[in-house]
Amino acid sequence: MKNLTAAALAAVVAIGAGQAVAAEGAALPKYDWSFSGVFGQFDRAELQRGLQVYREVCSACHGLQYVAFRNLEALGYSEDEIKEMSAEYSVADGPNDEGDMFERPGRASDYFPSPFPNAKAAAAANNGAAPPDLSLMAKARPGGPDYVRGLLLGYEDPPAGFEALEGLNYNIYFPGNQIAMAAPLFDEAVEYTDGTEATAEQMATDLASFLMWTAEPYLEKRHSMGVKVILFLLVFTGILYAAKRKVWSDLH
Amino acid sequence: MSGLKTNNAVIRWIEYRLPIFSFIDHAVGSGYPTPRNLNYWWNFGSLAGLALVIMIMTGIMLAMQYTAHVAFAFDSVERIMRDVNSGWLIRYIHTNGGAFFFIVVYIHIFRGLYYGSYKAPRELLWILGVAILLLMMATAFMGYVLPWGQMSFWAATVITNLFSAIPLVGESIVTWLWGGFAVGNPTLNRFYALHYLLPFVIVGAVVLHIWALHRFGSSNPLGIEANGPQDKIPFHPYYTAKDAFGVGVFLLLFAGIVFFAPNLFGEPDNYIPANPLSTPAHIVPEWYFLPYYAILRAIPDKLLGVIAMFGSILILFVLPWIDRSPVRSAKFRPIYKQFFWIFLADCIVLGYIGAKPPEGIFLIIGRLATAYYFLHFFIVFVLSYVEPRRPLPNSIGEAVLKGGGAPSAAVAREKA
């Protein structure tokens, strides 16, 4: 009887867990990011590789509207390199003296141009699901960079009996398990300029790290300032405690 | 504690024409006699004041950069985070400051509940405190809407829709609140105006709160009135020193969150721009509203749910008349003390349930916890008649100094 109850309980729990997985996506693997922890800082090489993945793969469909080319200085690029990179993009400007809009090469002060003029156009070109802007993606999903990395590596063959809807792809980490985006990364999808071997896992990690930077560009300053503030407050609070003890000593 | 004594001619000149220095001295200085036995739970009043000042200062700085328009609000917040000098710091202090303000105020309230601080003659002091809590909730809710992310938009939609439960005029009231037929630009604009106004209303209520406090002075852990000089010490330097240490500890914890986990209290969805056509999977309020949210959802009828939710706070207004026990402190009320801890646990359970979807076991627990929340006040009412009490000490000095209460150095200092 006892065993039966236990088995029934286990079944209920298992069904419950199964439902939870279907609704929220599987538990994300935790990656040991260079920027996590109190002293965490970005890895410049990783960010540069992530930028390369964004430019060569993601930017075909996803915008990065809150990031300006000038911001890339934080990744370790020189002013000239940034000028060169931004000039590769064509940016809409205007109106000119004739009242017409025109295209011109990008400048350091420009923001990454979005691949589609608006969300409707983006949805129309992508089977009805507009690819979201990536600037804040690493803060806009539970799990943050772990989610970004997991999602990019979470494409698997669907389990037996799972019917994905027309045009949707099976992904173990996506809520509902059916995502419009096809698996974007495969080994050697880019050729890293720094010679790193471009495995899918390497690219997913680099990109997630890069997107953490685009979402939280002041993370390094926040961490280093925080350490100083905490150290100051520890000493200051110690002094305040000593002062309190001194003031109250004549009462006890 | 007679008039201000100073050798500074300028201060004397001003004091003669505008006695502001003696006013300050009587408010938070050596001229404010305070019970000598206040423990660290009494630090949270001054911490709440500090939190309010931090919120107003950072809020004004943010207001200089923020744009209250549905098309620009989200972008302007991102501009603050990226392009405004130290904007990320100011904003993280402000968003997390709200959470810490509520932590501090909730501890302040539960301290009042434990030590019976709401009892005669401090009923009005307590009532003003509950009014401040309501004002804080309104301010926090409207502030949460301003970044115009997904949670901002949907929280605004859900909460304003609560008023549609009012019979007959509900729908009209909601339209009036929105300034249109849906949450939109007029809604955002008025929320911004009110979010800027209400903190100063809070300041006014805090002034009244402190005024009422000074009429009879602070309550204390023993709950008996302070009589005579051996029971009291001047606020400065004793409690200024103690409060300052509390501020240090508070700032340590606050800085820990601001610098190392600034999005801990936030919802990831609020980094997605508001989209009226896409509803998030779970609409969750900020953590400090979760218990009320659980009460709202525990009751199947919408109107009754709204009444219960507001009732859960409004009942605090009449608590001084529900609890009729003449003994204030739970130290001398052995049974009330047990029920205090059960009530606190119940509130935490409600908060946990508020974050969960209202289905299955969560709904059942939520209903039981909601029922118990209100039952607690009935228990308190009954207890005040039937509870056996422990004997009260004769005076604070006797209890604290253990036999005698000889005039101490503090008294000497007062006279000096």
XYZ file of C-alpha atoms in Angstrom:
668
model
C 0.000 0.000 0.000
C 2.756 2.332 1.033
C 4.679 1.573 -2.158
C 1.588 2.192 -4.215
C 1.118 5.606 -2.609
C 4.766 6.434 -3.179
C 4.536 5.381 -6.816
C 1.392 7.456 -7.307
C 3.090 10.433 -5.695
C 6.158 10.010 -7.875
C 3.946 9.832 -10.951
C 2.127 13.022 -9.980
C 5.419 14.800 -9.351
C 6.843 13.554 -12.639
C 3.780 14.704 -14.579
C 3.902 18.031 -12.797
C 7.585 18.421 -13.615
C 6.953 17.464 -17.211
C 4.326 20.157 -17.527
C 6.629 22.698 -15.959
C 9.350 21.848 -18.480
C 6.923 22.231 -21.339
C 5.764 25.633 -20.120
C 9.047 27.161 -18.987
C 11.727 25.253 -20.863
C 14.281 22.875 -19.334
C 16.601 23.965 -16.506
C 19.474 26.010 -17.938
C 23.064 24.824 -17.554
C 25.026 27.385 -15.558
C 28.140 28.688 -17.268
C 31.025 30.201 -15.309
C 31.089 33.703 -16.854
C 34.127 35.916 -16.495
C 31.834 38.788 -15.478
C 29.922 36.983 -12.738
C 30.871 37.434 -9.112
C 31.888 40.500 -7.173
C 35.179 40.978 -9.001
C 33.851 39.773 -12.362
C 34.999 41.646 -15.465
C 34.459 41.112 -19.180
C 36.921 39.178 -21.305
C 37.814 41.580 -24.161
C 38.714 38.819 -26.626
C 35.448 37.052 -25.856
C 33.470 40.259 -26.433
C 35.229 40.903 -29.750
C 34.486 37.378 -30.915
C 30.879 37.794 -29.783
C 30.641 40.997 -31.816
C 31.937 39.116 -34.831
C 29.271 36.428 -34.395
C 26.598 39.107 -34.069
C 27.773 40.933 -37.180
C 28.192 37.853 -39.346
C 25.236 35.758 -38.163
C 22.632 37.447 -35.939
C 22.542 40.888 -37.557
C 20.834 39.436 -40.622
C 17.610 39.338 -38.585
C 18.234 40.983 -35.183
C 18.831 44.656 -34.400
C 21.056 46.148 -31.719
C 19.368 49.531 -31.561
C 20.741 50.787 -28.222
C 24.389 50.184 -29.124
C 26.342 52.853 -31.010
C 29.546 52.112 -32.893
C 31.365 54.543 -30.603
C 30.464 52.241 -27.669
C 32.694 49.552 -29.181
C 35.698 51.414 -27.817
C 34.922 49.561 -24.579
C 35.670 46.291 -26.401
C 39.215 47.464 -27.063
C 38.862 48.798 -30.606
C 40.728 51.932 -31.626
C 38.987 55.002 -32.987
C 40.163 54.192 -36.519
C 39.000 50.605 -36.308
C 35.564 51.824 -35.185
C 35.412 54.356 -38.028
C 36.278 51.634 -40.486
C 33.737 49.213 -39.041
C 30.901 51.754 -38.970
C 31.627 52.822 -42.547
C 30.808 49.277 -43.679
C 27.170 49.959 -42.746
C 24.758 52.068 -44.735
C 22.698 54.418 -42.586
C 19.549 56.366 -43.487
C 19.926 60.110 -42.927
C 18.137 63.257 -43.918
C 16.210 65.063 -45.032
C 18.844 66.895 -47.097
C 18.479 70.390 -48.541
C 16.235 69.006 -51.284
C 14.017 67.400 -48.650
C 15.001 63.841 -49.539
C 16.165 61.056 -47.241
C 19.443 59.504 -48.316
C 21.804 56.685 -47.463
C 25.347 57.349 -46.310
C 28.170 55.291 -44.789
C 27.846 54.884 -41.018
C 29.807 56.999 -38.529
C 31.037 56.226 -35.028
C 28.108 58.196 -33.598
C 25.519 56.046 -35.403
C 23.714 53.154 -33.791
C 23.711 49.667 -35.278
C 21.119 49.844 -38.068
C 18.235 47.413 -37.592
C 17.792 44.861 -40.394
C 14.096 45.678 -40.851
C 12.401 49.088 -41.076
C 9.793 48.109 -38.462
C 8.348 45.172 -36.504
C 5.670 44.495 -39.126
C 8.259 44.177 -41.875
C 10.377 41.973 -39.614
C 7.425 39.694 -38.897
C 6.388 39.555 -42.559
C 9.873 38.413 -43.563
C 10.132 35.832 -40.772
C 7.057 33.650 -40.864
C 5.055 36.035 -38.668
C 7.462 36.235 -35.711
C 9.516 39.440 -35.551
C 13.101 38.727 -34.387
C 13.534 40.762 -31.167
C 16.186 43.443 -30.755
C 19.172 41.972 -28.901
C 20.474 45.034 -27.018
C 18.821 44.056 -23.735
C 18.304 40.342 -24.349
C 20.735 39.250 -21.623
C 18.606 41.079 -19.021
C 15.177 40.524 -20.555
C 14.914 36.768 -20.013
C 15.059 34.718 -16.808
C 18.540 33.224 -16.668
C 20.108 36.119 -18.598
C 23.304 35.130 -20.425
C 22.810 31.478 -19.423
C 19.492 31.563 -21.262
C 21.019 33.128 -24.380
C 23.791 30.546 -24.450
C 21.449 27.667 -23.623
C 18.912 28.658 -26.254
C 21.538 28.811 -28.981
C 22.725 25.312 -28.074
C 19.297 23.911 -27.208
C 18.238 22.746 -30.657
C 17.622 19.020 -30.603
C 15.571 16.456 -32.426
C 12.073 16.544 -30.953
C 11.115 13.562 -28.775
C 9.047 10.837 -30.413
C 5.468 11.945 -30.887
C 6.213 15.666 -30.608
C 4.672 17.495 -33.563
C 6.252 20.902 -34.065
C 3.975 23.423 -35.765
C 4.639 24.470 -39.345
C 7.831 26.547 -39.532
C 8.721 26.144 -35.847
C 11.804 24.430 -34.455
C 12.246 22.269 -31.388
C 14.386 23.823 -28.640
C 14.642 22.351 -25.136
C 15.220 25.718 -23.408
C 12.601 27.821 -25.190
C 9.343 28.252 -23.229
C 6.886 25.948 -25.001
C 9.787 24.240 -26.824
C 8.796 25.621 -30.245
C 10.791 28.559 -31.536
C 10.487 30.364 -34.846
C 14.252 30.903 -35.179
C 16.047 28.037 -36.905
C 19.271 26.839 -35.280
C 21.553 29.781 -36.104
C 24.960 28.424 -35.109
C 26.822 25.463 -36.497
C 30.541 24.679 -36.279
C 32.691 27.002 -38.425
C 29.755 29.383 -39.086
C 32.271 32.188 -38.717
C 36.024 32.263 -39.090
C 37.325 33.984 -35.961
C 39.892 36.689 -36.724
C 41.843 35.720 -33.608
C 42.144 32.114 -34.770
C 39.939 30.585 -32.063
C 38.241 27.435 -33.200
C 34.645 28.387 -34.003
C 32.655 25.568 -32.440
C 28.949 26.194 -31.917
C 29.520 26.184 -28.169
C 32.372 28.696 -28.446
C 30.248 31.028 -30.572
C 27.210 30.744 -28.269
C 29.374 31.564 -25.257
C 31.083 34.496 -26.961
C 27.801 35.891 -28.203
C 26.047 35.573 -24.816
C 28.980 37.361 -23.204
C 28.822 40.100 -25.849
C 25.081 40.508 -25.308
C 25.650 40.838 -21.564
C 27.925 43.738 -22.413
C 25.337 45.343 -24.711
C 22.694 44.957 -21.979
C 24.905 46.135 -19.118
C 27.764 48.195 -20.568
C 28.688 49.623 -17.148
C 28.972 46.235 -15.442
C 32.740 46.510 -14.958
C 32.546 50.017 -13.528
C 29.673 48.904 -11.295
C 31.707 46.000 -9.919
C 34.895 47.948 -9.316
C 33.057 50.906 -7.779
C 31.005 48.510 -5.663
C 34.088 46.877 -4.174
C 35.434 50.291 -3.148
C 32.085 51.440 -1.747
C 31.691 48.247 0.291
C 35.244 48.500 1.649
C 34.671 52.124 2.615
C 31.344 51.325 4.263
C 32.856 48.429 6.218
C 35.471 50.725 7.744
C 32.994 53.584 8.193
C 30.391 51.357 9.846
C 33.097 49.994 12.132
C 33.947 53.531 13.202
C 30.259 54.307 13.730
C 29.924 51.196 15.887
C 32.948 52.193 17.948
C 31.493 55.690 18.338
C 28.175 54.226 19.466
C 29.933 52.019 22.028
C 31.909 55.003 23.315
C 28.858 57.252 23.595
C 26.808 54.597 25.382
C 29.619 53.451 27.694
C 28.606 55.863 30.457
C 25.082 54.390 30.571
C 25.858 50.796 31.479
C 16.542 71.188 28.928
C 16.014 74.887 28.863
C 16.783 77.223 26.007
C 19.679 76.716 23.658
C 23.065 77.644 25.057
C 25.702 78.740 22.603
C 28.612 81.097 22.361
C 28.140 81.571 18.640
C 26.838 85.121 18.050
C 25.371 84.299 14.633
C 23.396 81.353 15.987
C 22.200 83.485 18.908
C 21.120 86.249 16.501
C 19.146 83.843 14.334
C 17.762 81.887 17.271
C 16.336 85.055 18.816
C 14.404 85.862 15.613
C 13.701 82.331 14.379
C 14.149 79.659 17.064
C 15.033 76.994 14.518
C 18.069 75.676 16.396
C 16.120 74.911 19.525
C 13.397 73.432 17.300
C 15.888 70.992 15.786
C 17.343 70.329 19.214
C 13.912 69.405 20.534
C 13.174 67.258 17.483
C 16.290 65.107 17.143
C 18.809 66.664 19.514
C 19.735 66.753 23.151
C 16.413 68.382 23.930
C 14.373 65.279 23.044
C 14.253 62.869 25.983
C 13.961 59.247 24.783
C 13.421 55.976 26.652
C 16.820 54.541 27.500
C 15.933 50.971 26.529
C 15.153 51.237 22.795
C 16.615 48.234 20.984
C 17.833 48.016 17.401
C 14.297 47.441 16.091
C 13.770 51.133 16.813
C 16.367 52.037 14.179
C 13.955 51.477 11.329
C 12.083 54.753 11.755
C 15.140 56.832 10.985
C 16.125 54.376 8.236
C 12.730 54.879 6.592
C 13.352 58.631 6.688
C 16.756 58.100 5.085
C 15.229 55.892 2.383
C 12.654 58.590 1.609
C 15.390 61.210 1.227
C 17.431 58.898 -1.044
C 14.367 58.216 -3.186
C 13.482 61.891 -3.581
C 17.057 62.926 -4.388
C 17.663 60.228 -6.990
C 14.120 60.643 -8.291
C 14.596 64.325 -9.038
C 17.838 63.546 -10.871
C 16.084 60.871 -12.942
C 13.178 63.222 -13.680
C 15.626 65.590 -15.371
C 16.427 62.873 -17.927
C 13.189 60.909 -18.211
C 10.576 61.427 -20.936
C 6.971 60.598 -20.023
C 5.657 59.514 -23.406
C 4.734 56.029 -24.551
C 7.013 56.339 -27.582
C 10.070 57.587 -25.672
C 9.811 56.447 -22.051
C 11.597 53.105 -22.528
C 14.284 54.685 -24.717
C 14.826 57.536 -22.268
C 15.417 55.048 -19.445
C 17.945 53.213 -21.638
C 19.580 56.557 -22.394
C 19.879 57.151 -18.642
C 21.475 53.703 -18.297
C 23.945 54.236 -21.141
C 24.657 57.886 -21.920
C 23.870 59.947 -18.814
C 26.875 60.345 -16.517
C 26.441 57.840 -13.670
C 22.853 57.419 -14.847
C 23.026 53.658 -14.322
C 24.029 54.253 -10.693
C 21.263 56.775 -10.017
C 18.650 54.527 -11.579
C 19.774 51.385 -9.784
C 19.787 53.295 -6.488
C 16.254 54.495 -7.216
C 14.754 51.149 -8.283
C 16.402 49.193 -5.466
C 15.821 52.067 -3.055
C 12.106 51.443 -3.470
C 12.553 47.811 -2.455
C 14.696 48.757 0.546
C 12.218 51.466 1.562
C 9.543 48.782 1.763
C 11.798 46.327 3.631
C 12.570 48.998 6.222
C 8.947 50.122 6.552
C 7.635 46.565 6.875
C 10.115 45.868 9.682
C 9.087 49.186 11.263
C 5.419 48.118 11.112
C 6.007 44.635 12.525
C 8.050 46.177 15.325
C 5.011 48.308 16.105
C 2.812 45.215 16.084
C 5.118 43.255 18.387
C 5.598 45.988 20.951
C 2.052 47.357 20.781
C 3.272 50.766 19.693
C -0.167 51.549 18.237
C -1.926 51.669 21.607
C -3.205 54.722 23.471
C -2.094 57.442 23.413
C -0.283 56.771 20.114
C -3.271 55.740 17.950
C -3.006 58.737 15.656
C 0.735 58.201 15.252
C -0.051 54.648 14.081
C -2.866 55.790 11.778
C -0.560 58.316 10.129
C 1.932 55.490 9.636
C -0.662 53.336 7.865
C -1.546 56.345 5.696
C 2.139 56.675 4.790
C 2.188 52.995 3.807
C -0.789 53.525 1.488
C 0.853 56.585 -0.070
C 4.071 54.621 -0.532
C 2.196 51.836 -2.292
C 0.508 54.253 -4.673
C 3.827 55.985 -5.374
C 5.702 52.723 -5.909
C 3.035 51.364 -8.242
C 3.071 54.470 -10.419
C 6.850 54.557 -10.412
C 6.927 50.956 -11.627
C 4.836 51.990 -14.632
C 7.217 54.742 -15.773
C 9.928 52.656 -17.539
C 7.122 51.430 -19.821
C 8.365 47.881 -20.088
C 6.075 44.880 -20.407
C 5.535 44.523 -16.648
C 4.993 48.279 -16.304
C 2.261 48.222 -18.894
C 0.537 45.057 -17.721
C 0.764 45.948 -14.038
C -0.893 49.262 -14.867
C -3.582 47.421 -16.821
C -4.288 44.834 -14.121
C -4.253 47.207 -11.155
C -6.368 49.939 -12.754
C -8.815 47.263 -13.918
C -9.422 46.366 -10.257
C -11.566 49.468 -9.998
C -13.925 48.064 -12.630
C -15.153 45.718 -9.875
C -16.998 48.641 -8.276
C -20.711 48.184 -9.095
C -22.411 50.581 -11.544
C -19.654 53.189 -11.860
C -16.625 50.837 -12.071
C -16.131 50.980 -15.818
C -16.488 54.775 -15.883
C -13.955 55.122 -13.074
C -11.430 53.001 -14.970
C -11.881 55.082 -18.127
C -11.430 58.193 -16.013
C -8.250 56.800 -14.420
C -6.808 55.888 -17.802
C -7.743 59.153 -19.473
C -8.957 57.042 -22.393
C -10.305 53.631 -23.264
C -7.060 51.780 -22.644
C -3.813 52.286 -20.737
C -2.009 54.784 -22.930
C -0.132 58.046 -23.109
C -2.521 60.019 -20.848
C -2.186 57.236 -18.250
C 1.609 57.382 -18.355
C 1.587 61.175 -18.131
C -0.659 61.366 -15.096
C 1.214 58.544 -13.364
C 4.417 60.513 -13.858
C 2.830 63.697 -12.478
C 1.493 61.808 -9.452
C 4.717 59.861 -8.963
C 6.467 63.211 -8.635
C 3.779 64.691 -6.380
C 3.083 61.876 -3.916
C 6.566 61.677 -2.353
C 6.103 65.235 -1.140
C 2.696 64.290 0.260
C 4.570 61.489 2.048
C 7.017 64.063 3.415
C 4.038 66.004 4.782
C 2.582 62.862 6.359
C 6.001 62.038 7.837
C 6.154 65.494 9.426
C 2.765 64.835 11.051
C 3.955 61.321 12.033
C 7.009 62.755 13.802
C 4.953 65.542 15.339
C 2.570 62.984 16.810
C 5.560 60.917 17.935
C 6.990 63.831 19.881
C 3.717 64.398 21.741
C 4.331 61.314 23.932
C 7.793 60.258 22.783
C 8.863 56.881 21.502
C 7.272 53.746 22.851
C 9.791 51.165 24.089
C 10.362 47.402 24.328
C 8.813 47.212 27.797
C 5.731 49.102 26.697
C 5.449 51.076 29.942
C 5.620 54.848 29.900
C 8.952 56.428 30.678
C 8.684 58.328 33.940
C 11.339 60.548 35.334
C 14.935 61.141 34.383
C 16.242 57.656 35.218
C 14.058 56.241 32.425
C 15.183 58.644 29.738
C 18.269 59.718 27.879
C 18.640 62.587 25.414
C 18.201 61.607 21.766
C 21.530 63.209 20.959
C 24.145 61.837 21.330
C 22.768 58.416 22.331
C 20.301 57.663 19.594
C 22.010 59.734 16.926
C 25.036 57.482 17.482
C 22.924 54.325 17.494
C 20.952 55.394 14.406
C 24.166 56.309 12.593
C 25.493 52.794 13.116
C 22.199 51.436 11.793
C 22.587 53.646 8.726
C 26.024 52.131 8.119
C 24.653 48.582 8.187
C 21.712 49.588 5.979
C 24.006 51.217 3.411
C 26.223 48.120 3.346
C 23.305 45.869 2.428
C 21.889 48.456 0.035
C 25.223 48.915 -1.746
C 25.611 45.144 -1.972
C 22.406 44.920 -4.001
C 22.901 48.109 -6.056
C 26.406 47.172 -7.162
C 26.268 43.390 -7.343
C 22.664 42.351 -7.940
C 20.814 45.447 -9.182
C 18.159 43.475 -11.053
C 17.474 40.992 -8.255
C 14.138 42.562 -7.279
C 13.132 43.303 -10.880
C 11.332 41.233 -13.490
C 13.273 40.426 -16.681
C 10.132 41.196 -18.674
C 10.460 44.857 -17.817
C 13.488 45.065 -20.120
C 11.097 44.329 -22.997
C 9.348 47.465 -24.276
C 5.613 47.626 -23.488
C 3.516 45.831 -26.076
C -0.282 46.066 -25.665
C -0.715 43.176 -28.105
C 1.396 40.647 -26.200
C 0.528 39.587 -22.647
C 3.404 38.160 -20.550
C 2.953 34.545 -19.377
C 2.832 35.631 -15.723
C 1.957 39.135 -14.622
C 3.682 39.516 -11.274
C 3.749 42.688 -9.176
C 6.831 43.897 -7.328
C 7.630 41.640 -4.343
C 6.328 44.134 -1.785
C 2.822 43.808 -3.254
C 2.805 40.013 -3.422
C 0.873 39.370 -0.159
C -1.939 41.679 -1.251
C -1.915 40.101 -4.703
C -2.321 36.681 -3.069
C -5.314 37.945 -1.067
C -6.861 39.440 -4.200
C -6.590 36.182 -6.111
C -7.639 33.960 -3.213
C -11.207 35.178 -3.448
C -13.176 33.979 -6.487
C -15.391 37.078 -6.645
C -13.620 40.084 -8.157
C -15.341 42.758 -6.062
C -14.911 40.822 -2.815
C -11.286 40.157 -3.747
C -10.623 43.870 -4.197
C -12.422 44.638 -0.933
C -10.365 42.003 0.905
C -7.147 43.292 -0.616
C -7.750 46.882 0.458
C -9.317 45.635 3.691
C -6.095 43.869 4.602
C -4.447 47.270 4.998
C -7.468 49.293 6.075
C -7.993 46.972 9.049
C -4.692 48.269 10.427
C -6.323 51.688 10.840
C -8.646 50.326 13.531
C -6.121 47.968 15.143
C -5.735 50.252 18.213
C -9.411 49.560 18.955
C -9.355 45.871 18.051
C -6.546 45.128 20.499
C -8.022 46.190 23.814
C -5.292 44.782 26.046
C -3.820 47.513 28.249
C -0.427 45.825 28.047
C 1.561 47.024 25.035
C 4.635 44.861 24.698
C 4.427 41.221 23.599
C 7.131 40.579 26.191
C 4.400 40.494 28.814
C 1.773 38.851 26.597
C 2.918 35.209 26.247
C 0.014 34.107 24.026
C -0.139 37.211 21.842
C 3.592 36.734 21.233
C 2.949 33.292 19.689
C 0.215 34.665 17.477
C 2.437 37.548 16.383
C 4.964 35.094 14.951
C 2.220 33.030 13.314
C 0.860 36.226 11.733
C 4.308 37.175 10.434
C 4.726 33.677 8.973
C 1.257 33.976 7.420
C 2.243 37.244 5.700
C 5.393 35.605 4.315
C 3.359 32.634 3.054
C 0.985 35.091 1.347
C 3.972 36.759 -0.295
C 5.219 33.405 -1.569
C 1.772 32.470 -2.885
C 1.459 35.862 -4.597
C 4.426 34.954 -6.794
C 2.893 31.617 -7.818
C 0.154 30.955 -10.360
C -3.271 30.797 -8.641
C -3.956 27.130 -9.244
C -3.897 23.779 -7.458
C -2.212 23.663 -4.075
C -1.105 27.324 -4.288
C -4.712 28.471 -4.508
C -5.717 26.363 -1.492
C -2.789 27.596 0.615
C -3.505 31.146 -0.538
C -7.120 30.885 0.608
C -6.181 29.441 3.996
C -3.505 32.106 4.509
C -5.942 34.850 3.490
C -8.554 33.555 5.919
C -5.960 33.409 8.671
C -4.796 36.965 7.944
C -8.204 38.310 8.900
C -8.760 35.719 11.611
C -5.626 37.037 13.332
C -7.337 40.314 14.126
C -10.281 38.464 15.656
C -7.850 36.404 17.747
C -6.160 39.596 18.897
C -9.538 41.010 19.901
C -10.432 37.919 21.931
C -6.958 37.647 23.445
C -7.115 41.143 24.830
C -9.893 39.926 27.143
C -8.806 36.409 28.069
C -5.015 36.452 27.964
C -3.111 36.053 31.260
C -0.344 38.644 31.518
C 3.056 38.670 33.045
C 3.658 41.314 35.717
C 4.985 44.612 34.371
C 8.104 46.210 35.851
C 7.557 49.378 37.836
C 9.785 51.514 35.661
C 12.172 51.307 32.737
C 15.065 52.342 34.945
C 14.307 49.539 37.393
C 14.082 46.922 34.666
C 17.134 48.040 32.739
C 19.492 48.955 35.539
C 18.469 45.924 37.647
C 17.535 47.133 41.053
C 17.591 50.798 41.903
C 17.840 52.846 38.767
C 20.314 55.208 40.283
C 20.604 58.451 38.348
C 23.394 57.805 35.899
C 25.905 59.827 33.998
C 23.255 60.409 31.359
C 21.212 62.445 33.778
C 24.252 64.395 34.756
C 24.885 65.115 31.115
C 21.318 66.338 30.653
C 21.727 68.829 33.443
C 25.038 70.102 32.214
